[in-house]
Tab-separated table of C-alpha atoms and ligand atoms in Angstrom:
chain	number	residue	atom	x	y	z
A	1	MET	CA	-6.963	-21.939	-22.726
A	2	VAL	CA	-5.654	-19.595	-25.440
A	3	SER	CA	-3.875	-16.416	-24.709
A	4	SER	CA	-5.500	-13.267	-26.171
A	5	VAL	CA	-2.102	-11.781	-27.034
A	6	ASP	CA	-0.180	-12.706	-30.272
A	7	HIS	CA	3.313	-12.259	-29.115
A	8	LEU	CA	5.155	-12.901	-25.600
A	9	ASN	CA	8.606	-11.996	-24.660
A	10	ILE	CA	9.941	-14.705	-22.328
A	11	LEU	CA	12.873	-14.455	-20.016
A	12	LEU	CA	14.348	-17.768	-18.894
A	13	VAL	CA	16.583	-17.534	-15.844
A	14	GLU	CA	18.222	-21.108	-15.487
A	15	ASP	CA	21.852	-21.954	-14.757
A	16	ASN	CA	21.582	-25.601	-15.604
A	17	HIS	CA	22.314	-25.766	-19.316
A	18	PRO	CA	20.597	-29.142	-20.229
A	19	ASP	CA	17.416	-27.832	-18.362
A	20	ALA	CA	17.584	-24.521	-20.366
A	21	ILE	CA	17.985	-26.394	-23.744
A	22	LEU	CA	15.004	-28.677	-22.904
A	23	ILE	CA	12.746	-25.681	-21.894
A	24	GLY	CA	13.845	-23.874	-25.021
A	25	LYS	CA	12.800	-26.847	-27.041
A	26	HIS	CA	9.407	-26.967	-25.441
A	27	LEU	CA	8.854	-23.387	-25.919
A	28	SER	CA	9.712	-23.487	-29.584
A	29	LYS	CA	6.917	-26.070	-30.033
A	30	ILE	CA	4.376	-23.458	-28.999
A	31	GLU	CA	2.875	-21.944	-32.136
A	32	LYS	CA	0.492	-19.511	-30.623
A	33	PRO	CA	1.175	-17.056	-29.013
A	34	ARG	CA	4.583	-16.662	-30.717
A	35	LEU	CA	7.379	-16.576	-28.153
A	36	SER	CA	10.774	-14.746	-28.113
A	37	LEU	CA	13.098	-16.247	-25.608
A	38	CYS	CA	16.050	-14.728	-23.811
A	39	HIS	CA	18.072	-17.033	-21.578
A	40	VAL	CA	20.427	-15.924	-18.742
A	41	SER	CA	22.097	-17.982	-16.089
A	42	THR	CA	22.497	-15.454	-13.110
A	43	CYS	CA	20.114	-13.287	-11.096
A	44	ARG	CA	22.411	-10.346	-11.802
A	45	ASP	CA	22.075	-10.835	-15.553
A	46	ALA	CA	18.353	-11.224	-15.095
A	47	ILE	CA	18.120	-7.977	-13.473
A	48	ARG	CA	20.313	-6.405	-16.020
A	49	CYS	CA	17.880	-7.718	-18.794
A	50	LEU	CA	14.838	-6.577	-16.920
A	51	ARG	CA	16.069	-2.912	-16.798
A	52	GLU	CA	16.871	-3.020	-20.519
A	53	GLU	CA	13.799	-4.763	-21.886
A	54	LYS	CA	10.339	-5.429	-21.128
A	55	PHE	CA	9.239	-9.031	-20.551
A	56	ASP	CA	5.673	-10.564	-20.314
A	57	VAL	CA	6.866	-13.702	-18.339
A	58	ILE	CA	9.835	-14.868	-16.344
A	59	LEU	CA	10.719	-18.586	-16.035
A	60	LEU	CA	12.684	-18.511	-12.829
A	61	ASP	CA	14.886	-21.228	-11.440
A	62	LEU	CA	15.358	-20.651	-7.661
A	63	SER	CA	18.860	-21.734	-7.154
A	64	LEU	CA	21.083	-19.633	-9.099
A	65	PRO	CA	24.873	-19.156	-8.449
A	66	ASP	CA	24.539	-15.620	-7.194
A	67	SER	CA	21.204	-15.732	-5.461
A	68	PHE	CA	19.226	-18.388	-3.397
A	69	GLN	CA	15.676	-19.483	-3.404
A	70	LEU	CA	12.999	-17.003	-2.021
A	71	ASP	CA	15.644	-14.074	-2.138
A	72	THR	CA	15.831	-14.667	-5.898
A	73	VAL	CA	11.937	-14.279	-6.173
A	74	ARG	CA	12.103	-11.061	-4.157
A	75	LYS	CA	14.950	-9.558	-6.128
A	76	ILE	CA	13.249	-10.463	-9.411
A	77	ASN	CA	9.755	-9.282	-8.400
A	78	LYS	CA	11.167	-6.014	-7.215
A	79	GLU	CA	12.695	-5.354	-10.557
A	80	ALA	CA	9.684	-6.533	-12.529
A	81	GLU	CA	6.537	-5.695	-10.663
A	82	ASN	CA	4.403	-5.846	-13.680
A	83	THR	CA	5.800	-9.180	-15.109
A	84	ALA	CA	4.306	-12.701	-14.487
A	85	VAL	CA	6.764	-14.835	-12.581
A	86	ILE	CA	6.716	-18.810	-12.986
A	87	ILE	CA	9.082	-20.778	-10.811
A	88	LEU	CA	10.876	-23.650	-12.175
A	89	THR	CA	11.383	-26.354	-9.603
A	90	GLY	CA	12.599	-29.920	-8.974
A	91	LEU	CA	10.377	-32.614	-7.640
A	92	ASP	CA	11.661	-32.251	-4.185
A	93	ASP	CA	11.328	-28.448	-4.040
A	94	GLU	CA	7.444	-28.037	-4.102
A	95	GLN	CA	7.280	-26.490	-0.786
A	96	MET	CA	9.754	-23.836	-1.751
A	97	ALA	CA	7.626	-23.249	-4.835
A	98	LEU	CA	4.506	-22.637	-2.753
A	99	ASP	CA	6.511	-20.119	-0.615
A	100	SER	CA	7.450	-18.521	-3.674
A	101	LEU	CA	3.735	-17.921	-4.616
A	102	ARG	CA	3.322	-16.068	-1.245
A	103	GLU	CA	6.273	-13.875	-2.247
A	104	GLY	CA	4.454	-12.931	-5.584
A	105	ALA	CA	5.106	-15.485	-8.198
A	106	GLN	CA	1.955	-16.544	-10.172
A	107	ASP	CA	2.804	-20.158	-10.585
A	108	TYR	CA	5.323	-22.945	-10.538
A	109	LEU	CA	6.308	-25.713	-12.876
A	110	VAL	CA	8.039	-29.012	-11.924
A	111	LYS	CA	10.718	-29.494	-14.517
A	112	ASN	CA	10.351	-33.185	-14.935
A	113	GLU	CA	6.634	-32.890	-15.740
A	114	MET	CA	7.018	-30.133	-18.213
A	115	ASN	CA	5.940	-30.446	-21.888
A	116	PRO	CA	4.738	-27.862	-24.322
A	117	ALA	CA	1.168	-28.076	-23.567
A	118	VAL	CA	1.731	-27.685	-19.797
A	119	LEU	CA	4.093	-24.824	-20.518
A	120	LYS	CA	1.693	-23.059	-22.634
A	121	LYS	CA	-1.271	-23.494	-20.163
A	122	THR	CA	0.985	-22.362	-17.232
A	123	ILE	CA	2.278	-19.120	-19.038
A	124	CYS	CA	-1.280	-18.290	-20.093
A	125	TYR	CA	-2.753	-18.728	-16.690
A	126	ALA	CA	-0.001	-16.939	-14.917
A	127	LEU	CA	-0.399	-14.022	-17.403
A	128	GLU	CA	-4.098	-13.904	-16.562
A	129	ARG	CA	-3.573	-14.021	-12.838
A	130	LYS	CA	-1.010	-11.183	-13.049
A	131	LYS	CA	-3.472	-9.064	-15.114
A	132	GLN	CA	-6.291	-9.611	-12.463
A	133	LEU	CA	-3.780	-8.860	-9.781
A	134	GLN	CA	-2.862	-5.683	-11.311
A	135	GLN	CA	-6.436	-4.706	-11.712
A	136	ILE	CA	-7.197	-5.431	-8.111
A	137	LYS	CA	-4.205	-3.333	-7.083
A	138	ASN	CA	-5.310	-0.504	-9.117
A	139	LEU	CA	-8.809	-0.722	-7.673
A	140	VAL	CA	-7.477	-0.701	-4.218
A	141	TYR	CA	-5.128	2.209	-5.093
A	142	ASN	CA	-7.996	4.288	-6.557
A	143	LEU	CA	-10.193	3.372	-3.515
A	144	MET	CA	-7.547	4.531	-1.048
A	145	GLU	CA	-7.058	7.705	-3.029
A	146	SER	CA	-10.870	8.433	-3.063
A	147	ASN	CA	-11.166	7.635	0.558
A	148	GLU	CA	-8.462	10.017	1.409
A	149	ARG	CA	-10.008	12.781	-0.710
A	150	LEU	CA	-13.340	12.065	1.019
A	151	GLU	CA	-11.898	12.204	4.482
A	152	LYS	CA	-10.171	15.475	3.694
A	153	TYR	CA	-13.376	16.882	2.360
A	154	ALA	CA	-15.377	15.690	5.407
A	155	ARG	CA	-12.689	17.217	7.716
A	156	GLN	CA	-12.893	20.516	5.821
A	157	LEU	CA	-16.610	20.481	5.751
A	158	SER	CA	-16.891	19.812	9.470
A	159	HIS	CA	-14.644	22.715	10.258
A	160	ASP	CA	-16.618	25.084	7.899
A	161	LEU	CA	-19.932	24.061	9.219
A	162	LYS	CA	-18.777	24.707	12.772
A	163	GLN	CA	-18.309	28.435	12.299
A	164	PRO	CA	-21.718	29.520	11.226
A	165	LEU	CA	-23.214	26.919	13.737
A	166	GLN	CA	-21.462	28.571	16.715
A	167	THR	CA	-22.800	32.000	15.474
A	168	ILE	CA	-26.293	30.656	15.429
A	169	LEU	CA	-25.865	29.033	18.793
A	170	GLY	CA	-24.276	32.030	20.207
A	171	SER	CA	-26.884	34.288	18.837
A	172	GLY	CA	-29.638	32.224	20.067
A	173	LYS	CA	-28.393	32.013	23.622
A	174	LEU	CA	-27.922	35.887	23.428
A	175	ILE	CA	-31.387	36.566	22.423
A	176	GLU	CA	-32.906	34.051	24.989
A	177	TYR	CA	-30.690	36.133	27.620
A	178	LEU	CA	-31.569	39.577	26.291
A	179	GLU	CA	-35.356	38.879	25.777
A	180	LYS	CA	-36.356	37.619	29.162
A	181	ASN	CA	-39.817	38.965	28.645
A	182	ALA	CA	-40.383	37.439	25.234
A	183	SER	CA	-43.664	35.632	24.626
A	184	GLU	CA	-43.968	31.920	25.377
A	185	ASN	CA	-44.022	31.109	21.642
A	186	ILE	CA	-40.832	32.948	20.913
A	187	ARG	CA	-39.192	31.222	23.949
A	188	GLN	CA	-40.305	27.861	22.613
A	189	LEU	CA	-38.947	28.694	19.205
A	190	LEU	CA	-35.667	29.883	20.656
A	191	ASP	CA	-35.424	26.744	22.727
A	192	LEU	CA	-35.776	24.553	19.673
A	193	LEU	CA	-33.270	26.704	17.684
A	194	ILE	CA	-30.594	26.263	20.551
A	195	LYS	CA	-31.401	22.592	20.930
A	196	SER	CA	-31.031	21.978	17.211
A	197	ALA	CA	-27.778	23.828	16.908
A	198	GLU	CA	-26.386	21.883	19.860
A	199	LYS	CA	-27.422	18.596	18.339
A	200	MET	CA	-25.812	19.590	15.153
A	201	ASN	CA	-22.762	20.473	17.004
A	202	ILE	CA	-22.551	17.126	18.544
A	203	MET	CA	-23.021	15.490	15.061
A	204	ILE	CA	-20.150	17.627	13.577
A	205	GLU	CA	-17.960	16.655	16.447
A	206	GLU	CA	-18.627	12.912	15.931
A	207	LEU	CA	-18.134	13.353	12.153
A	208	LEU	CA	-14.755	14.778	12.835
A	209	SER	CA	-13.874	12.141	15.418
A	210	SER	CA	-14.859	9.388	12.730
A	211	CYS	CA	-12.519	11.096	10.351
A	212	ARG	CA	-9.754	11.099	12.938
A	213	LEU	CA	-10.037	7.272	13.171
A	214	GLU	CA	-7.917	6.861	10.122
A	215	ALA	CA	-4.944	8.635	11.695
A	216	GLU	CA	-5.222	6.632	15.086
A	217	GLU	CA	-3.951	3.472	13.826
A	218	LYS	CA	-0.939	2.776	16.344
A	219	LYS	CA	-1.714	-0.390	18.213
A	220	GLU	CA	-0.373	-1.624	21.596
A	221	TRP	CA	-1.010	-4.419	24.109
A	222	LEU	CA	-3.816	-3.042	26.357
A	223	ASP	CA	-5.286	-4.498	29.571
A	224	CYS	CA	-9.160	-4.182	28.879
A	225	GLU	CA	-9.872	-3.620	32.633
A	226	LYS	CA	-7.512	-0.670	32.805
A	227	VAL	CA	-9.174	0.719	29.794
A	228	ILE	CA	-12.607	0.418	31.206
A	229	THR	CA	-11.492	1.952	34.520
A	230	GLU	CA	-10.317	5.097	32.566
A	231	VAL	CA	-13.576	5.251	30.696
A	232	LEU	CA	-15.588	5.008	33.881
A	233	GLU	CA	-13.619	7.995	35.210
A	234	LEU	CA	-14.662	9.949	32.040
A	235	LEU	CA	-18.089	8.870	32.621
A	236	GLU	CA	-18.090	9.761	36.339
A	237	GLU	CA	-20.724	12.496	36.038
A	238	GLN	CA	-23.197	10.444	34.098
A	239	ILE	CA	-22.732	7.565	36.479
A	240	LYS	CA	-23.284	9.719	39.602
A	241	THR	CA	-26.157	11.657	38.158
A	242	ARG	CA	-28.077	8.255	37.286
A	243	GLY	CA	-26.877	6.433	40.344
A	244	ALA	CA	-25.573	3.663	37.827
A	245	LYS	CA	-23.957	0.484	39.080
A	246	ILE	CA	-21.302	-0.837	36.698
A	247	THR	CA	-19.804	-4.316	37.362
A	248	VAL	CA	-16.935	-5.562	35.453
A	249	ASN	CA	-17.093	-9.390	35.742
A	250	PHE	CA	-14.269	-10.945	33.703
A	251	PRO	CA	-13.638	-14.529	34.613
A	252	ALA	CA	-10.517	-14.843	36.948
A	253	LYS	CA	-9.051	-17.481	34.484
A	254	TYR	CA	-8.980	-14.983	31.790
A	255	ARG	CA	-7.464	-12.144	33.630
A	256	PRO	CA	-5.685	-9.861	32.646
A	257	VAL	CA	-7.816	-9.720	29.443
A	258	VAL	CA	-5.214	-8.219	27.109
A	259	VAL	CA	-5.946	-7.235	23.566
A	260	TYR	CA	-3.740	-5.644	20.805
A	261	TYR	CA	-5.605	-2.355	19.780
A	262	ASN	CA	-5.375	1.300	19.442
A	263	GLU	CA	-6.132	2.861	22.861
A	264	VAL	CA	-8.065	5.643	21.626
A	265	GLN	CA	-10.325	3.514	19.458
A	266	LEU	CA	-10.865	0.870	22.294
A	267	GLU	CA	-11.648	3.677	24.759
A	268	ARG	CA	-14.191	5.167	22.277
A	269	VAL	CA	-15.924	1.710	21.854
A	270	TRP	CA	-16.248	1.097	25.686
A	271	GLN	CA	-17.316	4.800	26.288
A	272	ASN	CA	-19.989	4.631	23.650
A	273	LEU	CA	-21.419	1.201	24.674
A	274	ILE	CA	-21.274	2.000	28.661
A	275	SER	CA	-22.672	5.466	28.197
A	276	ASN	CA	-25.637	4.115	26.176
A	277	ALA	CA	-26.267	1.370	28.553
A	278	ILE	CA	-26.653	4.026	31.180
A	279	LYS	CA	-28.470	6.493	29.136
A	280	TYR	CA	-31.258	4.254	27.747
A	281	VAL	CA	-32.661	3.359	31.138
A	282	PRO	CA	-35.912	4.666	32.057
A	283	GLN	CA	-35.556	7.573	34.681
A	284	ASP	CA	-37.390	5.788	37.311
A	285	ARG	CA	-34.876	2.795	37.253
A	286	LYS	CA	-31.363	2.897	38.411
A	287	PRO	CA	-29.092	1.695	35.518
A	288	GLU	CA	-27.344	-1.650	36.222
A	289	VAL	CA	-24.565	-2.489	33.763
A	290	VAL	CA	-22.693	-5.802	33.639
A	291	ILE	CA	-19.476	-6.198	31.510
A	292	THR	CA	-18.122	-9.663	30.692
A	293	ALA	CA	-15.663	-11.354	28.529
A	294	GLU	CA	-15.247	-14.750	26.993
A	295	LYS	CA	-12.288	-16.407	25.438
A	296	GLN	CA	-13.078	-17.995	22.181
A	297	PRO	CA	-10.897	-20.097	19.878
A	298	ASN	CA	-9.544	-17.140	17.970
A	299	GLN	CA	-11.130	-14.089	19.474
A	300	TRP	CA	-12.340	-12.360	22.634
A	301	LEU	CA	-16.053	-11.962	23.070
A	302	PHE	CA	-17.185	-8.986	25.032
A	303	MET	CA	-20.642	-8.343	26.516
A	304	ILE	CA	-22.269	-5.246	27.917
A	305	SER	CA	-25.674	-5.906	29.482
A	306	ASP	CA	-28.117	-3.199	30.820
A	307	ASN	CA	-31.519	-3.210	32.391
A	308	GLY	CA	-32.753	-0.466	29.880
A	309	ILE	CA	-35.510	0.145	27.632
A	310	GLY	CA	-34.651	-2.540	25.219
A	311	ILE	CA	-34.530	-2.432	21.310
A	312	LYS	CA	-37.166	-3.943	19.008
A	313	GLU	CA	-35.631	-6.937	16.895
A	314	THR	CA	-36.435	-4.863	13.729
A	315	ASP	CA	-34.084	-2.214	14.833
A	316	TYR	CA	-31.168	-4.358	15.655
A	317	LYS	CA	-29.349	-3.536	12.462
A	318	LYS	CA	-30.646	-0.019	12.051
A	319	ILE	CA	-29.155	1.263	15.188
A	320	PHE	CA	-25.587	0.736	13.817
A	321	LEU	CA	-26.140	3.008	10.934
A	322	ALA	CA	-24.996	6.699	11.134
A	323	SER	CA	-27.518	9.101	12.400
A	324	GLN	CA	-30.038	6.409	13.332
A	325	ARG	CA	-31.802	7.307	16.642
A	326	LEU	CA	-34.842	5.327	17.943
A	327	SER	CA	-35.327	7.357	20.936
A	328	GLU	CA	-36.234	10.715	19.791
A	329	GLY	CA	-38.701	12.899	21.511
A	330	GLU	CA	-39.397	14.930	24.810
A	331	GLY	CA	-37.654	13.470	27.911
A	332	MET	CA	-35.601	11.017	25.883
A	333	ALA	CA	-31.865	10.782	26.123
A	334	LYS	CA	-29.794	13.218	23.918
A	335	GLY	CA	-27.571	11.929	21.274
A	336	SER	CA	-26.320	12.220	17.684
A	337	GLY	CA	-27.149	8.635	16.534
A	338	MET	CA	-23.448	8.388	15.553
A	339	GLY	CA	-21.942	6.539	18.517
A	340	LEU	CA	-22.951	2.851	17.535
A	341	ALA	CA	-21.928	3.581	13.883
A	342	ILE	CA	-18.537	4.592	15.139
A	343	CYS	CA	-18.208	1.574	17.308
A	344	LYS	CA	-19.137	-0.648	14.308
A	345	GLN	CA	-16.544	1.100	12.211
A	346	ILE	CA	-13.675	0.738	14.713
A	347	ILE	CA	-14.617	-3.090	15.575
A	348	GLU	CA	-14.949	-4.166	12.040
A	349	ARG	CA	-11.823	-2.383	10.903
A	350	ASN	CA	-10.039	-4.386	13.494
A	351	GLY	CA	-11.362	-7.605	12.186
A	352	GLY	CA	-14.250	-7.919	14.807
A	353	LYS	CA	-18.069	-7.833	14.837
A	354	ILE	CA	-20.604	-6.129	16.927
A	355	TRP	CA	-24.338	-6.989	17.429
A	356	VAL	CA	-27.125	-6.709	19.933
A	357	GLN	CA	-29.749	-8.882	21.614
A	358	SER	CA	-32.454	-7.193	23.526
A	359	SER	CA	-35.797	-7.452	25.387
A	360	ILE	CA	-38.125	-4.587	25.344
A	361	CYS	CA	-38.522	-2.875	28.704
A	362	GLN	CA	-36.043	-5.423	30.202
A	363	GLY	CA	-32.688	-4.606	28.792
A	364	SER	CA	-30.030	-5.093	26.034
A	365	THR	CA	-26.804	-6.932	25.730
A	366	PHE	CA	-24.261	-5.543	23.181
A	367	PHE	CA	-21.660	-8.034	21.951
A	368	PHE	CA	-18.473	-7.337	20.173
A	369	THR	CA	-15.426	-9.306	19.199
A	370	ILE	CA	-11.664	-8.554	19.097
A	371	PRO	CA	-9.476	-11.095	17.225
A	372	MET	CA	-6.662	-12.557	19.271
A	373	ALA	CA	-3.302	-11.237	18.027
A	374	SER	CA	-0.321	-13.501	18.225
B	1	ADP	P1	-27.152	8.123	20.206
B	1	ADP	O1	-27.044	7.430	21.590
B	1	ADP	O2	-26.251	9.298	20.135
B	1	ADP	O3	-28.399	8.232	19.726
B	1	ADP	P2	-26.003	5.687	19.168
B	1	ADP	O4	-25.551	5.385	17.807
B	1	ADP	O5	-25.018	5.432	20.366
B	1	ADP	O6	-26.515	7.211	19.158
B	1	ADP	O7	-27.310	4.866	19.331
B	1	ADP	C1	-28.218	4.606	18.334
B	1	ADP	C2	-29.561	4.466	18.856
B	1	ADP	O8	-29.497	3.085	19.378
B	1	ADP	C3	-30.073	5.264	19.979
B	1	ADP	O9	-30.726	6.462	19.660
B	1	ADP	C4	-30.986	4.382	20.837
B	1	ADP	O10	-32.289	4.377	20.255
B	1	ADP	C5	-30.403	3.023	20.510
B	1	ADP	N1	-29.640	2.415	21.717
B	1	ADP	C6	-28.260	2.419	21.626
B	1	ADP	N2	-27.847	1.821	22.749
B	1	ADP	C7	-28.913	1.411	23.438
B	1	ADP	C8	-29.203	0.706	24.688
B	1	ADP	N3	-28.136	0.280	25.443
B	1	ADP	N4	-30.527	0.327	25.052
B	1	ADP	C9	-31.571	0.744	24.253
B	1	ADP	N5	-31.317	1.430	23.075
B	1	ADP	C10	-30.068	1.804	22.630
C-alpha cells in the first residue's frame, strides 16, 4: 500500500537507545513518503513535543520511565487525538498491545519482527484507519447535532400546533353546545370536526412524548412484575370497562424478572402493548391477555398474547411504523397509530427487538426482548 501523502512527521517515544537507533535506521530506508523523525525517551517529553508540533504518527513504546503501559496510551491519546498511534512491543507483550488498540491505538508492531517494509505498511495502514475513524466520528457528531435540532424543532412544532388546535376543539364543542337545534348534517360535521381535532391532539401528545424519550435515559434495576402492576393500575378503567382478564405468568424459576431499564420507557412499552391487547378485541368478547417471560442466553424474551381481532401477516411490519392504523372506521378502537412505533423506538434503542405473530380473529402475540445487563 502506498500512502497518498508525500511527507510524514513521526514521533518516536522509546527509552531503549539500541531499539531507537534500529527503528531510526529502518525508517531512514523508507523513501516514500519522506519521513521526519523526532525521538524522545519519556512520556513527559512526548507530551511536550505534541504540544509544540503537529505529528502524523506516534511510534510508542509502552514501558517508559515516567509512565506505564495502558496509562501511557491514554495520556498520549488525550494529547494527540488526531494522530495515529502505533504501539511498539516485545514478543511477550502482545496482549498488552491488543488492550492498547481498545484504548485507541491504531496498530502495534513487534520490535523483533520489524523491517522497513513492515514499518512502512503499518504506518500507512494506521494513518488510513485513523482517517476513517475521524470521518466516522465527524459523521456521528453531525448526526447527533442534526438529531438534536430535529428534536427541538419537533418539540417546538408540537407546542405551536397545540394552541390553534385547542381553539378549534373548544370552538367546536361550544358550537355543539349552543346549537342544540342544528340540523343533522351540521351536527354530523361538528362531530367529525371534534373527533378529528381530538385525534390530532393525541398524535401531537405522542409526538411530544416520543421527543421526550431522549431526555429519559436514566436506567435502574426494575422488577418487571412491579412495573406491570403499576401499568395495570393506570389501565384500571379500560380493564374494568371491557371486563378484561390479565394474567402475568412469569415462570417461578425466573422470578423476580429484573431488567436494567429506564422506568418511564419500560412502563410506556407495557402500557401500549397491554392497552392494545385489550383494545383490539371485538366488543362481544371479553379480552384475555396473558403475559409471559423466557430467559434466553443473553436476553429476556417477553410475550403478550390476546384473543383479539388479529393482524394480517402482510401488516406485521406496517403496524410498527408511525401513524399506521389498520383499524380505522366506525365502531373501531380509537388511537393515533403511534403506540407501537414508540415501543419499537424504545426497545431498539435499548438493544432489543419487537415483533408480532397473529391469527386473524383468534388473537395476536407481541414479542419483545431486553438484553441482559451484567
Ligand atoms: P393505535 O392503537 O393508537 O392505533 P398502535 O401503534 O398502538 O396505534 O397500533 C397500530 C395498529 O396496529 C393499530 O391501529 C391496530 O390496527 C394494530 N394493532 C396493535 N395492537 C394490536 C393487537 N393487539 N391486536 C390487533 N391489532 C393490533
